[in-house]
Tab-separated table of C-alpha atoms in Angstrom:
chain	number	residue	atom	x	y	z
A	11	MET	CA	31.691	-69.633	28.562
A	12	GLU	CA	28.919	-69.986	26.032
A	13	PRO	CA	28.115	-66.931	23.877
A	14	THR	CA	24.539	-66.918	25.184
A	15	GLY	CA	25.452	-66.185	28.773
A	16	GLY	CA	26.095	-69.735	29.902
A	17	ARG	CA	23.122	-71.334	28.239
A	18	PRO	CA	23.810	-74.044	25.651
A	19	VAL	CA	23.374	-72.938	22.048
A	20	SER	CA	20.784	-74.983	20.187
A	21	PRO	CA	21.489	-75.604	16.531
A	22	GLN	CA	19.357	-73.601	14.129
A	23	PRO	CA	16.750	-75.726	12.373
A	24	ALA	CA	17.528	-76.265	8.720
A	25	THR	CA	15.261	-74.248	6.488
A	26	ALA	CA	13.020	-76.419	4.409
A	27	VAL	CA	13.793	-76.134	0.736
A	28	ALA	CA	10.686	-75.329	-1.247
A	29	PRO	CA	10.094	-77.500	-4.298
A	30	VAL	CA	11.123	-75.866	-7.519
A	31	VAL	CA	7.994	-74.681	-9.256
A	32	SER	CA	8.516	-73.625	-12.802
A	33	ALA	CA	6.613	-70.608	-14.035
A	34	PRO	CA	4.146	-71.445	-16.802
A	35	LEU	CA	5.286	-71.054	-20.376
A	36	SER	CA	3.213	-68.503	-22.238
A	37	CYS	CA	4.283	-67.359	-25.676
A	38	PHE	CA	3.044	-66.434	-29.127
A	39	ILE	CA	4.906	-68.008	-32.044
A	40	ARG	CA	4.525	-66.038	-35.283
A	41	LEU	CA	4.546	-69.012	-37.581
A	42	ALA	CA	1.891	-70.338	-39.923
A	43	THR	CA	0.969	-73.969	-39.444
A	44	PRO	CA	1.657	-76.227	-42.414
A	45	SER	CA	-1.352	-77.023	-44.578
A	46	MET	CA	-1.532	-80.704	-43.856
A	47	ASN	CA	-4.128	-83.371	-43.543
A	48	SER	CA	-1.521	-86.010	-42.838
A	49	LEU	CA	1.857	-85.879	-41.134
A	50	LEU	CA	3.482	-88.868	-42.799
A	51	THR	CA	4.550	-90.048	-46.237
A	52	PHE	CA	4.446	-93.743	-47.081
A	53	TYR	CA	6.649	-95.237	-49.808
A	54	CYS	CA	8.643	-98.361	-50.650
A	55	ILE	CA	12.316	-98.899	-51.302
A	56	GLY	CA	12.364	-102.229	-53.094
A	57	SER	CA	9.976	-104.391	-51.125
A	58	ARG	CA	10.503	-102.547	-47.831
A	59	PRO	CA	7.789	-100.074	-46.848
A	60	ARG	CA	9.046	-96.791	-45.366
A	61	ILE	CA	7.259	-94.169	-43.295
A	62	GLU	CA	8.647	-90.650	-43.091
A	63	THR	CA	7.498	-87.324	-41.696
A	64	LYS	CA	6.580	-84.964	-44.531
A	65	ALA	CA	9.190	-82.335	-45.433
A	66	GLU	CA	6.847	-79.397	-44.671
A	67	VAL	CA	6.222	-80.821	-41.187
A	68	ARG	CA	9.967	-81.256	-40.532
A	69	LEU	CA	10.591	-77.663	-41.671
A	70	PHE	CA	7.754	-76.342	-39.468
A	71	ARG	CA	9.163	-78.170	-36.409
A	72	LEU	CA	12.653	-76.840	-37.081
A	73	LYS	CA	11.405	-73.236	-37.402
A	74	MET	CA	9.165	-73.518	-34.347
A	75	THR	CA	11.990	-74.940	-32.226
A	76	GLY	CA	14.106	-71.913	-33.096
A	77	LEU	CA	11.326	-69.495	-32.114
A	78	LEU	CA	10.426	-71.066	-28.750
A	79	PRO	CA	11.747	-69.209	-25.682
A	80	ARG	CA	13.921	-70.808	-23.008
A	81	TRP	CA	11.816	-72.541	-20.360
A	82	ASP	CA	12.595	-74.961	-17.551
A	83	CYS	CA	9.963	-77.661	-17.727
A	84	PRO	CA	9.103	-79.330	-14.421
A	85	LYS	CA	10.830	-82.723	-14.295
A	86	GLU	CA	7.779	-84.574	-13.000
A	87	GLY	CA	4.052	-84.218	-12.569
A	88	TRP	CA	1.221	-83.567	-14.968
A	89	LEU	CA	1.228	-80.765	-17.500
A	90	SER	CA	-1.583	-78.658	-18.902
A	91	LEU	CA	-1.430	-77.331	-22.463
A	92	HIS	CA	-3.624	-74.759	-24.182
A	93	LEU	CA	-3.104	-73.966	-27.873
A	94	THR	CA	-4.792	-71.283	-29.952
A	95	PHE	CA	-4.145	-71.399	-33.690
A	96	GLN	CA	-4.587	-67.931	-35.165
A	97	GLN	CA	-4.876	-67.288	-38.893
A	98	PRO	CA	-7.445	-66.642	-41.601
A	99	TRP	CA	-9.363	-69.942	-41.732
A	100	HIS	CA	-11.257	-69.061	-44.925
A	101	TYR	CA	-10.111	-68.525	-48.494
A	102	ALA	CA	-10.877	-65.216	-50.237
A	103	ASN	CA	-13.922	-66.849	-51.856
A	104	GLY	CA	-15.338	-67.639	-48.393
A	105	LYS	CA	-14.719	-71.389	-48.451
A	106	PRO	CA	-13.224	-72.738	-45.207
A	107	LYS	CA	-9.658	-74.018	-45.208
A	108	ARG	CA	-9.510	-77.673	-44.274
A	109	GLN	CA	-6.846	-78.241	-41.666
A	110	ASP	CA	-7.112	-81.254	-39.442
A	111	MET	CA	-6.972	-80.051	-35.797
A	112	PRO	CA	-5.543	-83.334	-34.384
A	113	ASN	CA	-2.609	-83.122	-36.815
A	114	LEU	CA	-1.954	-79.491	-35.874
A	115	ILE	CA	-1.950	-80.449	-32.184
A	116	LYS	CA	0.310	-83.465	-32.757
A	117	CYS	CA	2.824	-81.412	-34.704
A	118	VAL	CA	3.032	-78.673	-32.050
A	119	LEU	CA	2.992	-81.100	-29.105
A	120	ASP	CA	5.839	-83.189	-30.556
A	121	THR	CA	7.878	-80.022	-31.087
A	122	LEU	CA	7.258	-78.815	-27.520
A	123	ALA	CA	8.094	-82.233	-26.042
A	124	SER	CA	11.330	-82.400	-28.018
A	125	ARG	CA	12.390	-78.805	-27.261
A	126	TYR	CA	11.619	-78.922	-23.527
A	127	ARG	CA	12.500	-82.618	-23.042
A	128	PHE	CA	9.311	-84.006	-21.557
A	129	ASP	CA	7.287	-87.103	-22.346
A	130	ASP	CA	4.060	-86.012	-24.032
A	131	SER	CA	2.162	-88.665	-22.039
A	132	ARG	CA	2.483	-86.205	-19.098
A	133	ILE	CA	-0.109	-83.922	-20.719
A	134	TRP	CA	-3.117	-84.242	-18.445
A	135	SER	CA	-5.210	-81.419	-19.801
A	136	LEU	CA	-5.277	-80.269	-23.419
A	137	THR	CA	-7.458	-77.519	-24.823
A	138	CYS	CA	-7.231	-75.944	-28.222
A	139	ALA	CA	-9.035	-73.469	-30.408
A	140	LYS	CA	-8.917	-71.837	-33.804
A	141	GLU	CA	-9.300	-68.062	-34.059
A	142	GLU	CA	-10.038	-66.247	-37.286
A	143	LEU	CA	-7.471	-63.437	-37.216
A	144	GLU	CA	-5.174	-61.756	-39.704
A	145	GLN	CA	-2.226	-62.152	-37.304
A	146	VAL	CA	-0.867	-65.629	-38.035
A	147	GLY	CA	0.615	-67.709	-35.240
A	148	ILE	CA	0.164	-70.059	-32.313
A	149	GLN	CA	-0.547	-68.958	-28.736
A	150	ILE	CA	0.973	-71.525	-26.350
A	151	GLN	CA	0.327	-71.877	-22.624
A	152	LEU	CA	2.037	-74.787	-20.916
A	153	ARG	CA	2.144	-75.345	-17.165
């Protein structure tokens, strides 16, 4: 006899597995950006030209990688990144500090892509800003 009083038992439908949706990454990294207007050094060894990332950029990336929290980046799909660079952007005499925003973005984006193992061509939306604050660091929102 069937456990349902003689009626045939129908198999339970399999529950649909929801796609894994990673929570957005939102963090503040207390790290001053390197004062750079270029990321690379060019030199020659003999007659062979060499291109190398500047030492201060390599050190910044290493420090930033150590400060970034654990995050599971979605394996596919587009990503949105918002960066806010916070620091005093003027010298004591009132003159503005000259830091090239595209180089700041490139340095941070390369570090994020390396740390969280994603191809930076997946960035669909990128916004950034500079804020004049005494608290030095980078606010990162990645989703």
